[in-house]
Amino acid sequence: MHPILGHPRRLAVYVALWLPLGGVLAALLALEGALPWPRAIVVAVPLAVLFGFLSLSAWYVARGLPIGSTGLARVLVTAAFAAMISTAIWLLFSRGWMEAIAAPASRNVTLPFREIAPTLFGFGTLLYLLAIAASYVLAAFQTSRDVERRGLELQVLAREAELRALRAQIDPHFLFNSLQSISALTTADPAAARRMCLLLADFLRETLAVGARDRIPLSSELALAQRFLAVEHVRFGDRLNVMVNADGAEACGVPPLMLQPLVENAVTHGVAHVIEGGTIAISARRHGSLLSIAIENPCDPDRPPGRGAGVGLANVRERLRALFGSEASLHAEETDGRYRVQIEVPVEDGSGISDPRPTVIGPRTTP
Amino acid sequence: MTSDDLLRIVIVDDEPLARTVVREYAAAEAGVDIVAECANGFEAVKAVTELKPDLVLLDVQMPKLDGFEVLELIGGDVPVVFITAYDQYALRAFEVHAIDYLLKPFSAERFQQAIARARERRRATLPVDEIVREARPRTGPVERVLIRDGTQVHVLPVDKIDYVEAQDDYVAFKSEGKQYLKDQALGAVEAALDASRFVRIHRSYILNIDRIARVELYAKDSRVAILRDGTKLPVSRAGYARLSELL
């Protein structure tokens, strides 16, 4: 699609730009003494506008020879060639035009045309070359805008993928097991059953609320993890203990639910496989411009390689890469029956992140 | 009520609350006697071996030994009702073999149904190997072998196995001078083990290739493998071909 031909308004502006150029050409002709002023204007302005239309073809020359992939010599030769051909065609029209406007008495225009032809040729060639140069600039501009638009599209896609991942992260096991716990407590301990319902509702509500935001304070993310673990505590009883230590990093902004898959893993692939259970420790610390968060849990070194293990970890890694590129990192290691995941993300201060509900971080969850 | 009508059950679940529900439902059911409650697979194998219950209510997700490993160890003669929250593979295996299962959370009516069905088919035998294979599609070879020795369970990491020998209806896993008998076919063992580390050298032997010291010609077309500890095992012609391919 031609950037000017296809748009009537741009075309009007373009033509208007050629009127003063016609004036310049008239001045050249008049000052040369080849034509008197009024006649020079009558000859030059329409011819300039005509040449404006011929110059539109420069766009195709530029498009056909992209600078990056064509040798410079070839570009220059082709441009010069195109300029001369266009100008030659224009000269034919010019002669015709001078004939058309000549007084009926002096039909012979050969002499005055010969006089002004070199000027016309120089003027035409130069402007056509300028038009080619302008076309290159325009093409580059268009390309960069396309790249920018594609970048935006990719961002939108990434965001969608991220949200999809979030939705997928609520584990059906967790829901069914929680319902089982509530079912068990209903007769055994009705008050505890109600507390469990409230814990679960809080957790689900909070998950939905933060999922729509770009960043939340670390304190909110940790509070959410603690709600989740409080629900799991009802199920696992004394086998599941929790320690959380944010160490002054509470206000740092983090992507919502970033820790959730890791905390779920700590339960499902960690504590749940150890008969005597153990403590899940979450600790966060700020080192200058980096926020470092570690999740540690006991695990059974002999546990069978379960399905789904590693999916949560891969999701978190993927998300960190999409959000922070190489600035974020994730390391997981297992030593002597303890599993440890450490995340490092660039610090984003919580100043711009509003948190409607104040959250209290305690050293230990006791549901 | 005669003793034939009394259904003796064992509850196996690592979560105390989950056992609470089963206990509550079972108490409301006439003729059901809870003979044991187990919080893990080892306790379950012990209880089932000692008490020979009429029905085992078996949770699928448990630490150390999961429900299918317990099934593998107690064999198919004990009627089992599986309990799970959500496990698409397990469910498919249950459907295929018409095994009764309870999905958490389950109702008292659903529990009664399962008990009634268990009473009807007390004598049914389960195809354990098939169920275990389908319920847990393995991504690779096994990393450990489970062996029941009376009420005890041995968990044998495969790299501790020296060789496996077929003995009548059993296979014997030889490891660090000890022998563990398991009620399984040698072909099934061969299929489960990592084919790049274990090779069937003979109709009756599977060898851990790390244990080989050398192979000697014994007679025409017959060889012996000599292990690092001096043990000699016969190598058949086909077995030697397989072995040479690996080494």
Coordinates of C-alpha atoms in Angstrom, one line a residue:
Chain A
M1 CA 0.0 0.0 0.0
H2 CA 1.4 3.4 -1.0
P3 CA 1.7 5.6 2.1
I4 CA 0.4 8.7 0.2
L5 CA -1.6 7.5 -2.8
G6 CA -3.9 5.4 -0.7
H7 CA -4.9 8.3 1.6
P8 CA -6.7 11.3 0.0
R9 CA -5.9 13.7 2.8
R10 CA -2.2 12.9 2.7
L11 CA -2.3 13.2 -1.0
A12 CA -3.8 16.7 -0.8
V13 CA -1.1 17.8 1.7
Y14 CA 1.5 16.3 -0.6
V15 CA 0.2 18.2 -3.7
A16 CA 0.1 21.4 -1.7
L17 CA 3.8 20.9 -0.8
W18 CA 4.6 20.9 -4.5
L19 CA 3.0 24.3 -5.1
P20 CA 5.9 26.3 -3.5
L21 CA 8.4 24.0 -5.3
G22 CA 6.7 25.1 -8.5
G23 CA 7.3 28.7 -7.3
V24 CA 11.0 27.9 -6.8
L25 CA 11.1 26.4 -10.3
A26 CA 9.4 29.5 -11.8
A27 CA 11.9 31.7 -10.0
L28 CA 14.8 29.7 -11.5
L29 CA 13.4 30.0 -15.0
A30 CA 12.7 33.8 -14.5
L31 CA 16.0 34.6 -13.0
E32 CA 17.8 32.7 -15.8
G33 CA 16.0 35.1 -18.1
A34 CA 14.6 32.3 -20.2
L35 CA 11.0 33.3 -19.5
P36 CA 9.3 36.4 -18.2
W37 CA 7.9 36.1 -14.6
P38 CA 4.2 35.6 -15.3
R39 CA 4.9 33.1 -18.0
A40 CA 7.5 31.2 -15.9
I41 CA 4.8 30.8 -13.2
V42 CA 2.2 29.5 -15.6
V43 CA 4.8 27.0 -17.0
A44 CA 6.4 25.9 -13.8
V45 CA 3.7 25.5 -11.2
P46 CA 1.5 22.9 -13.1
L47 CA 4.7 21.1 -14.2
A48 CA 5.9 20.9 -10.6
V49 CA 2.6 19.4 -9.5
L50 CA 2.8 16.9 -12.3
F51 CA 6.3 16.0 -11.3
G52 CA 5.0 15.6 -7.7
F53 CA 2.8 12.8 -9.0
L54 CA 5.7 11.2 -11.0
S55 CA 7.8 11.3 -7.8
L56 CA 5.3 9.1 -6.1
S57 CA 6.9 6.2 -8.0
A58 CA 10.0 6.8 -5.9
W59 CA 8.3 4.8 -3.1
Y60 CA 8.3 1.7 -5.2
V61 CA 12.0 2.2 -6.1
A62 CA 12.8 2.4 -2.4
R63 CA 10.6 -0.6 -1.5
G64 CA 12.1 -2.7 -4.3
L65 CA 15.6 -2.1 -3.0
P66 CA 15.7 -2.3 0.7
I67 CA 18.9 -0.7 1.9
G68 CA 19.8 -3.5 4.4
S69 CA 19.7 -6.3 1.8
T70 CA 20.9 -4.4 -1.3
G71 CA 24.4 -3.2 -2.1
L72 CA 24.9 0.6 -1.8
A73 CA 26.2 0.9 -5.4
R74 CA 23.2 -0.9 -6.8
V75 CA 20.9 1.4 -4.8
L76 CA 22.7 4.5 -6.1
V77 CA 22.8 3.4 -9.7
T78 CA 19.1 2.4 -9.7
A79 CA 18.1 5.6 -8.0
A80 CA 20.0 7.7 -10.5
F81 CA 18.6 5.7 -13.4
A82 CA 15.0 6.0 -12.1
A83 CA 15.5 9.8 -11.5
M84 CA 16.7 10.3 -15.1
I85 CA 13.9 8.3 -16.7
S86 CA 11.2 10.0 -14.6
T87 CA 12.7 13.4 -15.5
A88 CA 12.9 12.5 -19.2
I89 CA 9.2 11.6 -19.2
W90 CA 8.5 14.8 -17.4
L91 CA 10.5 16.8 -20.0
L92 CA 8.3 15.4 -22.7
F93 CA 5.2 16.5 -20.8
S94 CA 6.8 19.9 -20.3
R95 CA 7.3 20.4 -24.0
G96 CA 3.7 19.4 -24.6
W97 CA 2.5 21.8 -21.9
M98 CA 4.5 24.7 -23.3
E99 CA 3.0 24.0 -26.7
A100 CA -0.5 23.9 -25.2
I101 CA -0.1 27.3 -23.5
A102 CA 1.8 29.0 -26.3
A103 CA 0.1 32.0 -28.0
P104 CA -1.6 30.8 -31.3
A105 CA 0.7 33.2 -33.2
S106 CA 4.0 31.7 -32.0
R107 CA 3.4 28.0 -32.2
N108 CA 7.1 27.2 -32.3
V109 CA 8.3 26.5 -28.7
T110 CA 11.4 24.7 -29.6
L111 CA 13.7 27.6 -28.8
P112 CA 12.4 28.5 -25.4
F113 CA 12.1 24.8 -24.4
R114 CA 15.7 24.2 -25.3
E115 CA 16.7 27.1 -23.2
I116 CA 14.9 25.9 -20.0
A117 CA 15.4 22.1 -20.5
P118 CA 18.8 21.9 -18.6
T119 CA 17.2 23.7 -15.6
L120 CA 14.2 21.4 -15.7
F121 CA 16.4 18.4 -15.9
G122 CA 18.5 19.4 -13.0
F123 CA 15.5 20.4 -10.9
G124 CA 13.7 17.1 -11.7
T125 CA 16.6 14.7 -11.1
L126 CA 17.5 16.4 -7.8
L127 CA 13.9 16.3 -6.5
Y128 CA 13.4 12.7 -7.6
L129 CA 16.5 11.7 -5.7
L130 CA 15.2 13.5 -2.7
A131 CA 11.9 11.7 -3.1
I132 CA 13.7 8.4 -3.0
A133 CA 15.6 9.4 0.1
A134 CA 12.4 10.5 1.7
S135 CA 10.8 7.2 0.8
Y136 CA 13.6 5.3 2.6
V137 CA 13.1 7.4 5.7
L138 CA 9.3 6.7 5.5
A139 CA 9.8 3.0 5.0
A140 CA 12.2 2.9 8.0
F141 CA 9.6 4.8 10.1
Q142 CA 6.9 2.4 9.1
T143 CA 9.0 -0.6 9.9
S144 CA 9.9 0.7 13.3
R145 CA 6.2 1.3 14.0
D146 CA 5.4 -2.2 12.9
V147 CA 8.0 -3.6 15.2
E148 CA 6.6 -1.5 18.1
R149 CA 3.1 -2.7 17.3
R150 CA 4.2 -6.3 17.2
G151 CA 6.0 -5.8 20.5
L152 CA 2.7 -4.6 22.0
E153 CA 0.9 -7.5 20.6
L154 CA 3.5 -9.9 22.1
Q155 CA 3.1 -8.1 25.5
V156 CA -0.7 -8.7 25.3
L157 CA -0.1 -12.3 24.4
A158 CA 2.3 -12.8 27.3
R159 CA -0.2 -11.3 29.7
E160 CA -2.8 -13.7 28.5
A161 CA -0.5 -16.6 28.8
E162 CA 0.3 -15.4 32.3
L163 CA -3.4 -15.2 33.3
R164 CA -4.0 -18.7 31.8
A165 CA -1.2 -20.0 33.9
L166 CA -2.7 -18.4 37.0
R167 CA -6.0 -20.0 36.4
A168 CA -4.4 -23.4 35.9
Q169 CA -2.5 -23.1 39.1
I170 CA -5.4 -23.7 41.4
D171 CA -4.9 -27.3 42.1
P172 CA -8.0 -29.5 42.0
H173 CA -6.5 -31.8 44.6
F174 CA -6.3 -28.9 47.0
L175 CA -10.0 -28.0 46.5
F176 CA -11.3 -31.6 46.8
N177 CA -9.1 -32.4 49.8
S178 CA -10.3 -29.2 51.5
L179 CA -13.9 -30.1 50.9
Q180 CA -13.1 -33.6 52.3
S181 CA -11.7 -31.9 55.4
I182 CA -14.8 -29.8 55.8
S183 CA -17.0 -32.8 55.3
A184 CA -15.1 -34.6 58.1
L185 CA -15.2 -31.7 60.5
T186 CA -19.0 -31.1 60.0
T187 CA -19.9 -33.7 62.6
A188 CA -16.6 -34.0 64.5
D189 CA -16.1 -30.3 65.1
P190 CA -18.7 -28.0 63.5
A191 CA -16.9 -24.8 64.6
A192 CA -13.7 -26.0 63.0
A193 CA -15.7 -26.8 59.9
R194 CA -16.9 -23.3 59.7
R195 CA -13.4 -21.9 60.3
M196 CA -12.2 -24.0 57.4
C197 CA -14.9 -22.7 55.1
L198 CA -13.9 -19.2 56.0
L199 CA -10.2 -19.9 55.4
L200 CA -10.9 -21.4 52.1
A201 CA -13.2 -18.6 51.0
D202 CA -10.6 -16.0 52.1
F203 CA -7.9 -17.8 50.1
L204 CA -10.0 -18.1 46.9
R205 CA -11.3 -14.6 47.1
E206 CA -7.8 -13.2 47.6
T207 CA -6.5 -15.3 44.7
L208 CA -9.1 -13.9 42.4
A209 CA -8.5 -10.4 43.6
V210 CA -4.7 -10.3 43.2
G211 CA -4.8 -12.2 39.9
A212 CA -6.1 -9.1 38.1
R213 CA -3.1 -6.9 39.2
D214 CA 0.3 -6.5 37.8
R215 CA 2.2 -6.3 41.1
I216 CA 1.3 -6.7 44.8
P217 CA 3.5 -6.0 47.9
L218 CA 5.4 -9.0 49.1
S219 CA 3.5 -8.8 52.3
S220 CA 0.2 -9.6 50.4
E221 CA 1.8 -12.5 48.5
L222 CA 3.1 -14.0 51.8
A223 CA -0.2 -13.5 53.5
L224 CA -1.9 -15.4 50.6
A225 CA 0.7 -18.2 50.9
Q226 CA -0.1 -18.4 54.7
R227 CA -3.8 -18.6 54.0
F228 CA -3.2 -21.5 51.7
L229 CA -1.0 -23.2 54.2
A230 CA -3.5 -22.6 57.0
V231 CA -6.1 -24.5 54.9
E232 CA -3.6 -27.3 54.3
H233 CA -2.7 -27.3 58.0
V234 CA -6.3 -28.4 58.8
R235 CA -5.7 -31.4 56.5
F236 CA -2.3 -32.4 57.6
G237 CA -2.5 -31.5 61.2
D238 CA 0.8 -31.5 63.1
R239 CA 2.7 -32.8 60.1
L240 CA 2.6 -29.3 58.6
N241 CA 4.3 -26.4 60.2
V242 CA 5.0 -23.0 58.7
M243 CA 7.6 -20.3 59.3
V244 CA 7.6 -17.0 57.4
N245 CA 10.2 -14.3 57.7
A246 CA 10.0 -11.2 55.4
D247 CA 12.9 -9.4 57.1
G248 CA 11.9 -5.8 56.1
A249 CA 11.2 -6.7 52.5
E250 CA 7.4 -6.6 52.9
A251 CA 6.9 -3.5 50.7
C252 CA 8.7 -4.8 47.6
G253 CA 6.4 -5.4 44.7
V254 CA 6.1 -8.9 43.2
P255 CA 4.0 -10.5 40.5
P256 CA 0.8 -11.8 42.1
L257 CA 0.8 -15.6 42.9
M258 CA 4.4 -15.9 42.0
L259 CA 5.1 -18.0 45.1
Q260 CA 1.9 -19.9 45.0
P261 CA 3.0 -22.8 42.8
L262 CA 6.2 -23.2 44.8
V263 CA 4.3 -23.3 48.1
E264 CA 1.9 -25.9 46.7
N265 CA 4.9 -28.0 45.6
A266 CA 6.4 -27.7 49.1
V267 CA 3.2 -29.3 50.4
T268 CA 2.3 -31.8 47.6
H269 CA 5.8 -32.9 46.7
G270 CA 7.5 -32.2 50.0
V271 CA 5.8 -32.5 53.3
A272 CA 3.0 -34.8 52.0
H273 CA 5.7 -37.4 51.2
V274 CA 7.3 -37.4 54.6
I275 CA 5.6 -39.5 57.2
E276 CA 6.5 -37.3 60.2
G277 CA 6.0 -34.1 58.2
G278 CA 8.0 -31.0 58.8
T279 CA 8.3 -27.2 58.5
I280 CA 7.9 -25.1 55.4
A281 CA 10.1 -22.1 55.8
I282 CA 9.6 -19.0 53.6
S283 CA 12.2 -16.2 53.9
A284 CA 12.6 -13.0 52.0
R285 CA 15.4 -10.5 52.1
R286 CA 16.4 -7.5 50.1
H287 CA 19.9 -7.2 48.8
G288 CA 20.2 -3.7 47.3
S289 CA 18.3 -3.8 44.0
L290 CA 17.5 -7.6 44.3
L291 CA 14.7 -9.3 46.2
S292 CA 15.6 -12.8 47.2
I293 CA 13.0 -15.2 48.4
A294 CA 13.7 -18.8 49.5
I295 CA 11.2 -21.6 50.1
E296 CA 12.5 -24.6 52.0
N297 CA 10.7 -27.8 52.9
P298 CA 11.5 -31.4 53.9
C299 CA 11.2 -34.0 51.2
D300 CA 11.6 -37.7 50.8
P301 CA 14.7 -38.4 48.7
D302 CA 13.2 -41.8 47.7
R303 CA 9.9 -40.4 46.6
P304 CA 8.7 -41.8 43.3
P305 CA 9.0 -39.3 40.5
G306 CA 5.4 -38.1 40.6
R307 CA 3.4 -36.8 37.8
G308 CA 3.1 -33.0 37.7
A309 CA 6.3 -32.4 39.7
G310 CA 8.3 -29.8 38.0
V311 CA 5.3 -28.3 36.2
G312 CA 4.8 -25.6 38.8
L313 CA 8.5 -24.9 38.9
A314 CA 8.7 -24.6 35.1
N315 CA 5.7 -22.2 35.1
V316 CA 7.3 -19.9 37.7
R317 CA 10.6 -19.9 35.7
E318 CA 8.7 -19.1 32.5
R319 CA 6.8 -16.3 34.1
L320 CA 9.9 -14.8 35.6
R321 CA 11.6 -14.9 32.3
A322 CA 8.7 -13.2 30.6
L323 CA 8.4 -10.5 33.2
F324 CA 12.0 -9.8 34.0
G325 CA 14.2 -11.4 31.4
S326 CA 17.7 -12.2 32.6
E327 CA 17.3 -10.0 35.7
A328 CA 15.4 -12.7 37.5
S329 CA 16.6 -16.1 38.5
L330 CA 15.3 -19.3 40.0
H331 CA 17.4 -22.1 41.6
A332 CA 16.1 -25.3 43.0
E333 CA 18.3 -27.8 44.9
E334 CA 17.8 -30.9 47.0
T335 CA 20.2 -31.8 49.7
D336 CA 19.8 -34.4 52.5
G337 CA 16.1 -34.5 52.5
R338 CA 15.6 -30.8 52.2
Y339 CA 14.3 -29.1 49.1
R340 CA 15.1 -25.4 48.5
V341 CA 13.9 -23.0 45.8
Q342 CA 15.4 -19.6 45.7
I343 CA 14.1 -16.8 43.5
E344 CA 15.8 -13.5 42.8
V345 CA 13.8 -10.7 41.2
P346 CA 14.7 -7.0 40.7
V347 CA 13.2 -4.9 43.5
E348 CA 10.2 -2.9 42.6
D349 CA 9.3 -0.6 45.5
G350 CA 5.8 -0.9 46.8
S351 CA 5.3 2.9 46.7
G352 CA 3.3 2.6 43.5
I353 CA 1.4 -0.5 44.6
S354 CA -1.7 0.2 46.5
D355 CA -2.8 -2.5 48.9
P356 CA -6.4 -1.9 50.1
R357 CA -6.1 -4.3 53.1
P358 CA -3.3 -4.1 55.5
T359 CA -1.7 -7.5 56.0
V360 CA 0.0 -8.7 59.2
I361 CA 2.9 -11.1 58.8
G362 CA 3.5 -13.3 61.7
P363 CA 6.5 -15.5 62.2
R364 CA 4.2 -18.6 62.3
T365 CA 0.8 -19.6 61.1
T366 CA -1.4 -21.1 63.7
P367 CA -4.8 -21.8 62.2
Chain B
M1 CA -25.9 -61.9 62.8
T2 CA -23.4 -64.6 61.9
S3 CA -19.7 -64.0 61.8
D4 CA -20.0 -64.4 58.0
D5 CA -21.9 -61.1 57.8
L6 CA -19.4 -59.2 59.9
L7 CA -17.2 -57.2 57.5
R8 CA -13.8 -56.6 59.0
I9 CA -12.2 -53.5 57.5
V10 CA -8.9 -51.7 57.6
I11 CA -8.8 -47.9 57.0
V12 CA -5.6 -46.6 55.3
D13 CA -5.2 -42.8 55.0
D14 CA -2.4 -40.5 56.0
E15 CA -4.8 -37.7 56.9
P16 CA -6.5 -37.9 60.3
L17 CA -9.6 -36.1 59.2
A18 CA -10.1 -38.4 56.2
R19 CA -10.0 -41.4 58.6
T20 CA -12.5 -39.7 60.8
V21 CA -15.1 -39.6 58.1
V22 CA -14.6 -43.3 57.3
R23 CA -14.8 -44.2 61.0
E24 CA -18.0 -42.2 61.4
Y25 CA -19.7 -43.8 58.3
A26 CA -18.5 -47.3 59.3
A27 CA -19.9 -46.8 62.8
A28 CA -23.3 -46.1 61.4
E29 CA -23.2 -49.3 59.3
A30 CA -24.4 -52.5 60.9
G31 CA -22.0 -55.5 60.7
V32 CA -18.8 -53.4 59.9
D33 CA -15.9 -53.7 62.3
I34 CA -12.9 -51.5 61.9
V35 CA -10.0 -53.8 62.8
A36 CA -7.2 -51.3 62.1
E37 CA -6.5 -47.7 61.1
C38 CA -3.3 -47.0 59.3
A39 CA -1.6 -43.7 58.6
N40 CA 0.9 -45.0 56.0
G41 CA 1.5 -47.8 53.6
F42 CA 4.0 -49.7 55.8
E43 CA 1.4 -49.9 58.6
A44 CA -1.2 -51.0 56.0
V45 CA 0.9 -53.9 54.7
K46 CA 1.6 -55.0 58.3
A47 CA -2.1 -54.8 59.3
V48 CA -3.4 -56.5 56.2
T49 CA -0.9 -59.3 56.5
E50 CA -1.6 -59.9 60.2
L51 CA -5.3 -59.3 60.3
K52 CA -6.5 -60.6 56.9
P53 CA -9.4 -58.1 56.7
D54 CA -12.4 -58.5 54.4
L55 CA -12.0 -55.1 53.0
V56 CA -9.3 -52.4 52.8
L57 CA -10.3 -48.8 52.3
L58 CA -7.1 -47.5 50.7
D59 CA -6.1 -43.9 50.1
V60 CA -4.2 -43.4 46.8
Q61 CA -1.9 -40.4 47.8
M62 CA 0.2 -41.3 50.8
P63 CA 3.9 -40.8 51.8
K64 CA 6.5 -43.4 51.1
L65 CA 4.2 -46.1 49.8
D66 CA 1.2 -44.9 47.9
G67 CA -2.1 -46.8 47.5
F68 CA -1.0 -48.7 44.4
E69 CA 2.3 -49.8 46.0
V70 CA 0.3 -51.1 48.9
L71 CA -1.9 -53.0 46.5
E72 CA 1.2 -54.4 44.8
L73 CA 2.5 -55.6 48.1
I74 CA -0.7 -57.1 49.6
G75 CA -1.6 -58.8 46.3
G76 CA -5.0 -59.0 44.6
D77 CA -6.7 -61.4 47.1
V78 CA -7.8 -58.7 49.5
P79 CA -10.8 -56.7 48.4
V80 CA -9.9 -53.1 48.1
V81 CA -11.9 -49.9 47.8
F82 CA -9.7 -47.0 46.7
I83 CA -10.2 -43.5 48.0
T84 CA -8.9 -40.5 46.1
A85 CA -9.5 -36.8 45.7
Y86 CA -8.7 -36.5 42.0
D87 CA -6.5 -38.6 39.9
Q88 CA -7.4 -39.1 36.3
Y89 CA -5.1 -42.1 35.7
A90 CA -6.2 -43.9 38.8
L91 CA -9.8 -43.4 37.9
R92 CA -9.3 -44.8 34.4
A93 CA -7.7 -47.9 35.9
F94 CA -10.6 -48.3 38.3
E95 CA -13.1 -48.0 35.6
V96 CA -11.4 -50.5 33.4
H97 CA -11.1 -53.1 36.1
A98 CA -14.5 -52.3 37.7
I99 CA -12.8 -51.6 41.0
D100 CA -14.9 -49.6 43.4
Y101 CA -13.6 -46.3 44.5
L102 CA -14.7 -43.3 46.6
L103 CA -14.0 -39.7 45.5
K104 CA -13.3 -37.3 48.3
P105 CA -15.6 -35.9 49.7
F106 CA -18.0 -38.8 49.6
S107 CA -21.5 -39.3 51.1
A108 CA -22.6 -41.9 53.7
E109 CA -24.9 -43.4 50.9
R110 CA -21.9 -43.8 48.6
F111 CA -20.0 -45.4 51.4
Q112 CA -22.8 -47.8 52.1
Q113 CA -22.9 -48.8 48.4
A114 CA -19.2 -49.5 48.4
I115 CA -19.6 -51.7 51.5
A116 CA -22.6 -53.5 50.0
R117 CA -20.7 -54.2 46.8
A118 CA -17.6 -55.4 48.8
R119 CA -19.9 -57.9 50.6
E120 CA -21.1 -59.3 47.3
R121 CA -17.7 -60.0 45.8
R122 CA -15.5 -60.9 48.7
R123 CA -13.9 -63.6 46.6
A124 CA -12.9 -61.5 43.5
T125 CA -9.2 -61.4 42.7
L126 CA -7.7 -58.2 41.3
P127 CA -5.2 -58.2 38.3
V128 CA -2.7 -56.2 40.4
D129 CA 0.1 -55.9 37.8
E130 CA -2.2 -54.5 35.2
I131 CA -3.9 -52.1 37.6
V132 CA -0.6 -50.7 38.9
R133 CA 0.7 -50.3 35.4
E134 CA -2.4 -48.4 34.1
A135 CA -2.8 -46.3 37.2
R136 CA 0.7 -45.0 37.1
P137 CA 2.0 -44.8 33.6
R138 CA 5.7 -44.7 34.3
T139 CA 7.7 -42.2 32.4
G140 CA 10.8 -44.4 32.8
P141 CA 12.1 -47.6 34.4
V142 CA 11.5 -48.2 38.1
E143 CA 14.0 -46.7 40.6
R144 CA 13.2 -49.0 43.5
V145 CA 11.7 -52.4 44.0
L146 CA 9.2 -53.1 46.8
I147 CA 9.3 -56.5 48.5
R148 CA 7.1 -57.7 51.2
D149 CA 8.7 -60.0 53.8
G150 CA 6.0 -61.2 56.1
T151 CA 4.7 -58.0 57.7
Q152 CA 7.8 -56.0 56.7
V153 CA 8.3 -54.0 53.6
H154 CA 11.8 -53.7 52.0
V155 CA 12.4 -50.8 49.7
L156 CA 15.3 -51.8 47.4
P157 CA 16.9 -49.1 45.2
V158 CA 17.7 -50.7 41.9
D159 CA 21.4 -49.8 42.0
K160 CA 21.7 -52.0 45.0
I161 CA 20.5 -55.0 43.0
D162 CA 23.3 -57.4 42.0
Y163 CA 21.2 -59.8 40.0
V164 CA 17.7 -61.3 39.9
E165 CA 17.1 -65.0 39.7
A166 CA 13.9 -66.9 38.8
Q167 CA 13.0 -69.4 41.5
D168 CA 9.9 -71.5 40.8
D169 CA 6.9 -69.0 41.2
Y170 CA 9.1 -66.4 42.7
V171 CA 12.0 -64.1 41.7
A172 CA 14.9 -63.6 44.1
F173 CA 16.5 -60.1 44.2
K174 CA 20.1 -60.5 45.3
S175 CA 21.6 -57.5 47.0
E176 CA 24.6 -57.1 49.2
G177 CA 24.7 -60.7 50.0
K178 CA 21.0 -60.9 50.9
Q179 CA 18.1 -62.3 49.0
Y180 CA 14.6 -60.9 48.7
L181 CA 11.8 -63.1 47.3
K182 CA 9.0 -61.6 45.4
D183 CA 5.9 -63.1 43.9
Q184 CA 6.5 -61.9 40.3
A185 CA 7.5 -63.2 36.9
L186 CA 11.1 -62.6 35.7
G187 CA 9.7 -61.2 32.5
A188 CA 7.8 -58.5 34.4
V189 CA 10.9 -57.7 36.4
E190 CA 12.9 -57.4 33.1
A191 CA 10.3 -55.1 31.6
A192 CA 10.3 -52.8 34.7
L193 CA 14.0 -52.4 35.1
D194 CA 16.2 -50.0 33.1
A195 CA 17.3 -51.9 30.0
S196 CA 20.5 -50.0 29.7
R197 CA 21.6 -51.2 33.2
F198 CA 20.0 -54.6 33.5
V199 CA 20.3 -57.4 31.0
R200 CA 18.6 -60.8 30.8
I201 CA 21.7 -63.0 30.4
H202 CA 19.8 -66.3 30.8
R203 CA 16.3 -67.7 31.0
S204 CA 16.6 -67.5 34.8
Y205 CA 18.8 -64.5 35.3
I206 CA 18.8 -60.7 35.0
L207 CA 22.2 -59.1 35.7
N208 CA 23.1 -55.6 36.8
I209 CA 25.9 -54.9 34.3
D210 CA 27.9 -52.8 36.8
R211 CA 28.6 -56.0 38.7
I212 CA 30.3 -57.9 35.9
A213 CA 34.0 -58.6 36.3
R214 CA 34.4 -60.7 33.1
V215 CA 32.7 -63.2 30.9
E216 CA 34.4 -66.6 30.3
L217 CA 33.9 -69.3 27.7
Y218 CA 32.8 -72.4 29.6
A219 CA 32.0 -74.8 26.9
K220 CA 31.1 -74.6 23.3
D221 CA 28.3 -72.0 23.0
S222 CA 28.1 -71.6 26.7
R223 CA 29.6 -68.9 28.9
V224 CA 29.7 -67.8 32.5
A225 CA 29.6 -64.3 33.8
I226 CA 31.9 -63.8 36.8
L227 CA 30.7 -61.0 39.1
R228 CA 33.0 -58.8 41.2
D229 CA 32.2 -60.8 44.3
G230 CA 33.1 -64.0 42.5
T231 CA 29.6 -65.2 41.9
K232 CA 29.3 -67.2 38.6
L233 CA 26.1 -67.0 36.5
P234 CA 25.3 -68.9 33.3
V235 CA 25.1 -66.9 30.2
S236 CA 23.0 -68.2 27.3
R237 CA 23.8 -67.6 23.6
A238 CA 21.0 -65.0 23.3
G239 CA 22.0 -63.6 26.6
Y240 CA 25.6 -63.2 25.5
A241 CA 24.4 -61.4 22.3
R242 CA 22.3 -59.0 24.5
L243 CA 25.2 -58.5 26.8
S244 CA 27.8 -57.8 24.1
E245 CA 25.4 -55.3 22.6
L246 CA 25.3 -53.4 25.9
L247 CA 29.0 -53.6 26.6

